[in-house]
Amino acid sequence: MELEETSHNTVDSEVRAYVYSLVSALGGTGADEDGHYLLGDDALACLKDLKKWLKLHDEKANRLDVARCLAEANLVQGDLLEILAAWPEAATEDKLKSKIALACLELLVPLTWPIEKNDMQMTVNHHRHVPYLQLAQTSYKRVILEHESAAILRTAVRIGLPSMALPMGERGSRDEGIIKLLLYFFRNVAMISPPQNLPSEGNEGGISRSATIEAFHRQDVFALLLTISSNMGEDFNTQDTVILELLFHLLKGIDVEKLFMDKKQRKSTNNDELKSLLAKEASMHRGYAKTAPTRHNRFGTMILVKRDDSRYSVVSGQDVLKNGQNTLLKMDKTKKWNKPKQRSKDDDTANDRFDLPMTLNESATTYLRAFVEEFLDSSFNPLFNHIRRATEREAERVLESHKQQFFYLVSWFLEAERVRRRNKRDAGKRKKDKKIDETFEADSFALIASVLNQESFILLNRFMQDRIDMKSWREVQAGMRCFTQILLIVQDMSESPIEEDQEIAENIQNRIFYEEATHDRIIAILRGYKDQGFGYLDSCTELSHVFLRMLERYSRENVDLQVRSRRRARRTKKAAAKQRGDTNDDDDEEQASEIEDVAEAERVSRERKFDFTRFSTKFMTQACIDTFVSFTKFYNDLSTEQLKRAHRFFYRVAFKQDLSVVLFRLDIIALFNKMIKGPEGLDSASPIFREWDELVRQLVKKMFKKLEQRPELAVELLFSKINSTTFYLEYGYEKQTASAKPRAPATLEVRGSMTLEEQIGVAVAVLYDDKIEYVDWVSRNLVAAADERQSWEAEAAARQAQALADSNSETAEQQDATSKSPSIILIPDSEPLRIAIFKDAKLRLLMTLSGFERLGVDDEPGATWIIPSPLTSTELRHTRDIIEQHRNNPVFEYGEEDPLTAEEMLKRKPTETARRAEYDDDSDGDGIVSDNNIEEEFLFPAGGPTNKSNPHHAALAALKKRRRKRHSATSGDEGGLDEETRDARRKAREAADLEKRRKIKSAEFVRDSDDESDEERDRDFFAREALLREGQGGKVMEALRAGRVSKTVSGEAVKPKAGTKKRKSEGGNVMGTRKKRKSGPFLDESESGSEGDKDSDVDMDEGSSSPPRRAVSVSTAGDSDEDTPLSSSPLVGLSAMLPKEAVEDDISPPEATGNKISALALDEADRDEDDDKRVALPGRRRGRVTVLEDSDDE
């Protein structure tokens, strides 16, 4: 009675009375009807009222009172199911019974809806009713699946068939609601499972997964699901997510390998599992028997163990008396740290867990396998393609939980397809039926193509990255399983004998491995394992193993594999200001364009060549190794494939990557030793035992060798290894890393032509907001420097006055020389200020404008700044006053029409490019420097004169080469020159050229006299010039009186013919025996008319040449009749009559002209190697022009 009173007190009595009255009016079992259920007069109205009570009271008030009352009243089993069972299949036209059946279904759906509430959502009412309702729902499911008189699920299918028969365009909202209601009912039946923390009724087989699958198969639920799924997108649209949930709760936790085994294979597998369990049990008994008590040691034993620190430990048991090792082992077993378990942040309920294994009976396995094969053949692509599109456009019906279910089901069906293909391939090999195998291979991959496109990969990558950022590990695990199965199915496609499948696999692998973000995500997942559970651990290790192995093989086949890495864009200042909210209405368009540029820059990526060795090294970090060590600790529970996965990773670390040092850690070595030597080690009969044994043996051998080489490893065995420690233990020396030298900021300057005071104001304004302390520091240093400089100036003035009073000129000059004040060194007040002096370009601008200077050529962080000596105390105080003025009244904008901020008034100062010497790329690179090169480097340093290509020089060289060939061809061996003569001439030319270079070099060190101001020297210079002019005028008049210069009718002087040193006499005899050299065909007709007008060599002093004007007259078509004014320089024709002193004084040309003629003389000497050894100086520039014309004509 007390229990009944307590039960009645849980719900309001008034609510209970109303609900009970409605249940009683609904109907009941009549004795006169042989126990058949009879409906009440207002049964349909009662059903609708009950539905209103559930909706208005429970759902809106967030309570469970009505559901508790209906459970206590046994509404489902006593009324609703009986009403549905009484609806005969032939009575489809009875609308009343159809409406009543639909009303029953509308009540069954909320009553069987799973109760999923976390601790934050639970109230007192929920804690009172949830356990009772969970047990009630299990009874609902049992009755629905195993009803005695009717198939309830098939009856529910009959309710929705009229709505499903209508075309999608003709269905109304009511029809869509009926179909969805039907699917939700099936979903609820599949989801209901026995509560974990509540006592069971003993008959759990009636609500198991196997019973559900058998009922779905017998009552045509599977056929309905296949029909809707295969027509998804054509006849059905919004039912995809409900089908997804139903499939998830049907298939989660089911082993695909066992599902696709035949009866014989399944029996053999079960026998092997049984043998393995029995062997483990026997091994446990053997280990326990070694220390188990016997009938002879009934009395307890307790001993004291004295430790090194004079402390005692108490150990009990007679097994500790055997030896000291057992005693210490017993002590270690008692040293267990019960790590406090943190509250799991994962709010997922048990219904969403998919890593719990689920076993099926034989009949359920057969039915489910048939359903899965039919689903893969007809419904996989339409359903999952439709769900993917709905997820991409973020449809309202798609919830967050649906994404996890979607990727898990994709992985499950892909694994099912792989196993089915493998079984068919093996069966074909056994039956030698190649034809069936080839037919299956030809079109099998098209059945799952909807999840192997680029859109699916993008959705998967985005989902995994978002869930990693949100630390939703269950959903990350679903994404990892999906990615792993995609990689494995692609691997099967690459091994297909069909070329088209191989091309598709190649394309998919290229897409997957092209993104470097995918590589980094795999590494981050493996490194980020902490305590997410064994299922997560298994998934992340499997993904990394498969990804690394496939990438290794693909990179080996594709040597030029390229990967794309994203480049982080640098935000502009305006974009950052807008993000902070500092917007300006006038600059909205400009800021928008800046932000668009930044967004475009963020999408920019770069490609680089992929290096697998470098990438695999990222897996060798301590975090990745710890993840696999945590996985290996479950070695007794791991399968052969899982143990092989861990073995391959450790083998890669120790031997492929040659990083066995990172495995030399005591806990890792102890784990490996325990796996092989025991106690509780691997079974020696396991197929993977020998591989692990060999790995551990080789690893321990390497560890002892390394201990001999590096005794420091004995200490490092206790700790994890960082990169520097690993490198040192591997190679015996520390890794040398070149630290990047910090770069100084760009030098700033103020825009426009502003005064120094305005520029200082701009510099103070940009530092005013958050760096005003730098301005104060500069001001303080200026004041201190001005005081010190003023004291020095006063002392210097006193010394100078004392020296003048002593009337000692030498002492006064010495005082002037030593009165220069020393520079003042600036010392930063703090470390941040010292860093700012080097890195803050705005502070450096203010310091530069204030007159500060930096010592040294290199701009380094420790560079010294000084206040130079030329700055007087008055100037320093003036600069300080300017800074203080702008500090008190800063100006932040400049300009009137379009004002600019102080920040915008700054710009980068253009860098000064240093002059570089042009070196010949064709020079020998042997590294040996000859004496000539040293001489040339001394004469012409970097930035000096360089040899530039000149077409005239090239023409001269070609002409000399042709003349040498022509001369050698005509003269033969007799008239040729010997080697000694040629070598002597070459040395003479080099000496002359070197002398010319020295003269050019000397000009660089000649000081310009115009820069010196000496009045006495100027007077002497002008006096000498006047005497020279008078002497020159007298000589010209003397020449005119002697008739040596003819005149024209207008009285202007005419240029005489250029005479020779040895002229013809009146009788025509030639004076002298000097051989003449004709210009030949290069003379004009006017010049070649008379023999006396022919050009001949003129011997002149090396310092004399024709005046510059003559070169101009000759270069203009060589006209010899051009008039020469009297104002021109003295003529060459007078040089033979005038004294040698006059020639040297009056007709001396500039030095550069002499150098040019010397060079031409060398060319002439080189041109006529058959002449005597001499340096001919042509009297006119005409000879040079003649040669050029000859070169052009040829």
CSV table of C-alpha atoms in Angstrom, one decimal, residues 46 85 214 219-220 270 283 295 357 369 374 384 408 452 471 503 704 755 758 779-780 863 898 1002 1112:
chain,number,residue,atom,x,y,z
A,46,CYS,CA,-10.6,10.0,-26.7
A,85,ALA,CA,-4.4,-5.7,-34.3
A,214,GLU,CA,14.1,-10.2,-37.7
A,219,GLN,CA,7.0,-7.5,-41.5
A,220,ASP,CA,8.3,-5.8,-44.7
A,270,ASN,CA,33.5,-18.5,-33.5
A,283,SER,CA,47.2,-18.4,-19.1
A,295,ARG,CA,46.3,-26.0,1.7
A,357,PRO,CA,30.4,-4.1,-30.6
A,369,ARG,CA,23.3,-9.1,-45.1
A,374,GLU,CA,20.2,-4.8,-51.9
A,384,PHE,CA,23.6,9.6,-49.6
A,408,TYR,CA,29.6,6.8,-40.0
A,452,LEU,CA,33.9,9.5,-54.0
A,471,LYS,CA,36.8,19.2,-29.6
A,503,GLU,CA,42.5,6.3,-63.7
A,704,PHE,CA,72.8,-1.3,-25.6
A,755,THR,CA,60.3,72.4,-42.3
A,758,GLU,CA,56.9,70.5,-38.8
A,779,SER,CA,63.3,65.2,-24.5
A,780,ARG,CA,65.1,64.3,-21.3
A,863,ALA,CA,74.3,49.9,-32.2
A,898,ASP,CA,41.8,66.4,-48.1
A,1002,SER,CA,95.9,60.2,-61.2
A,1112,VAL,CA,84.7,68.7,-86.1
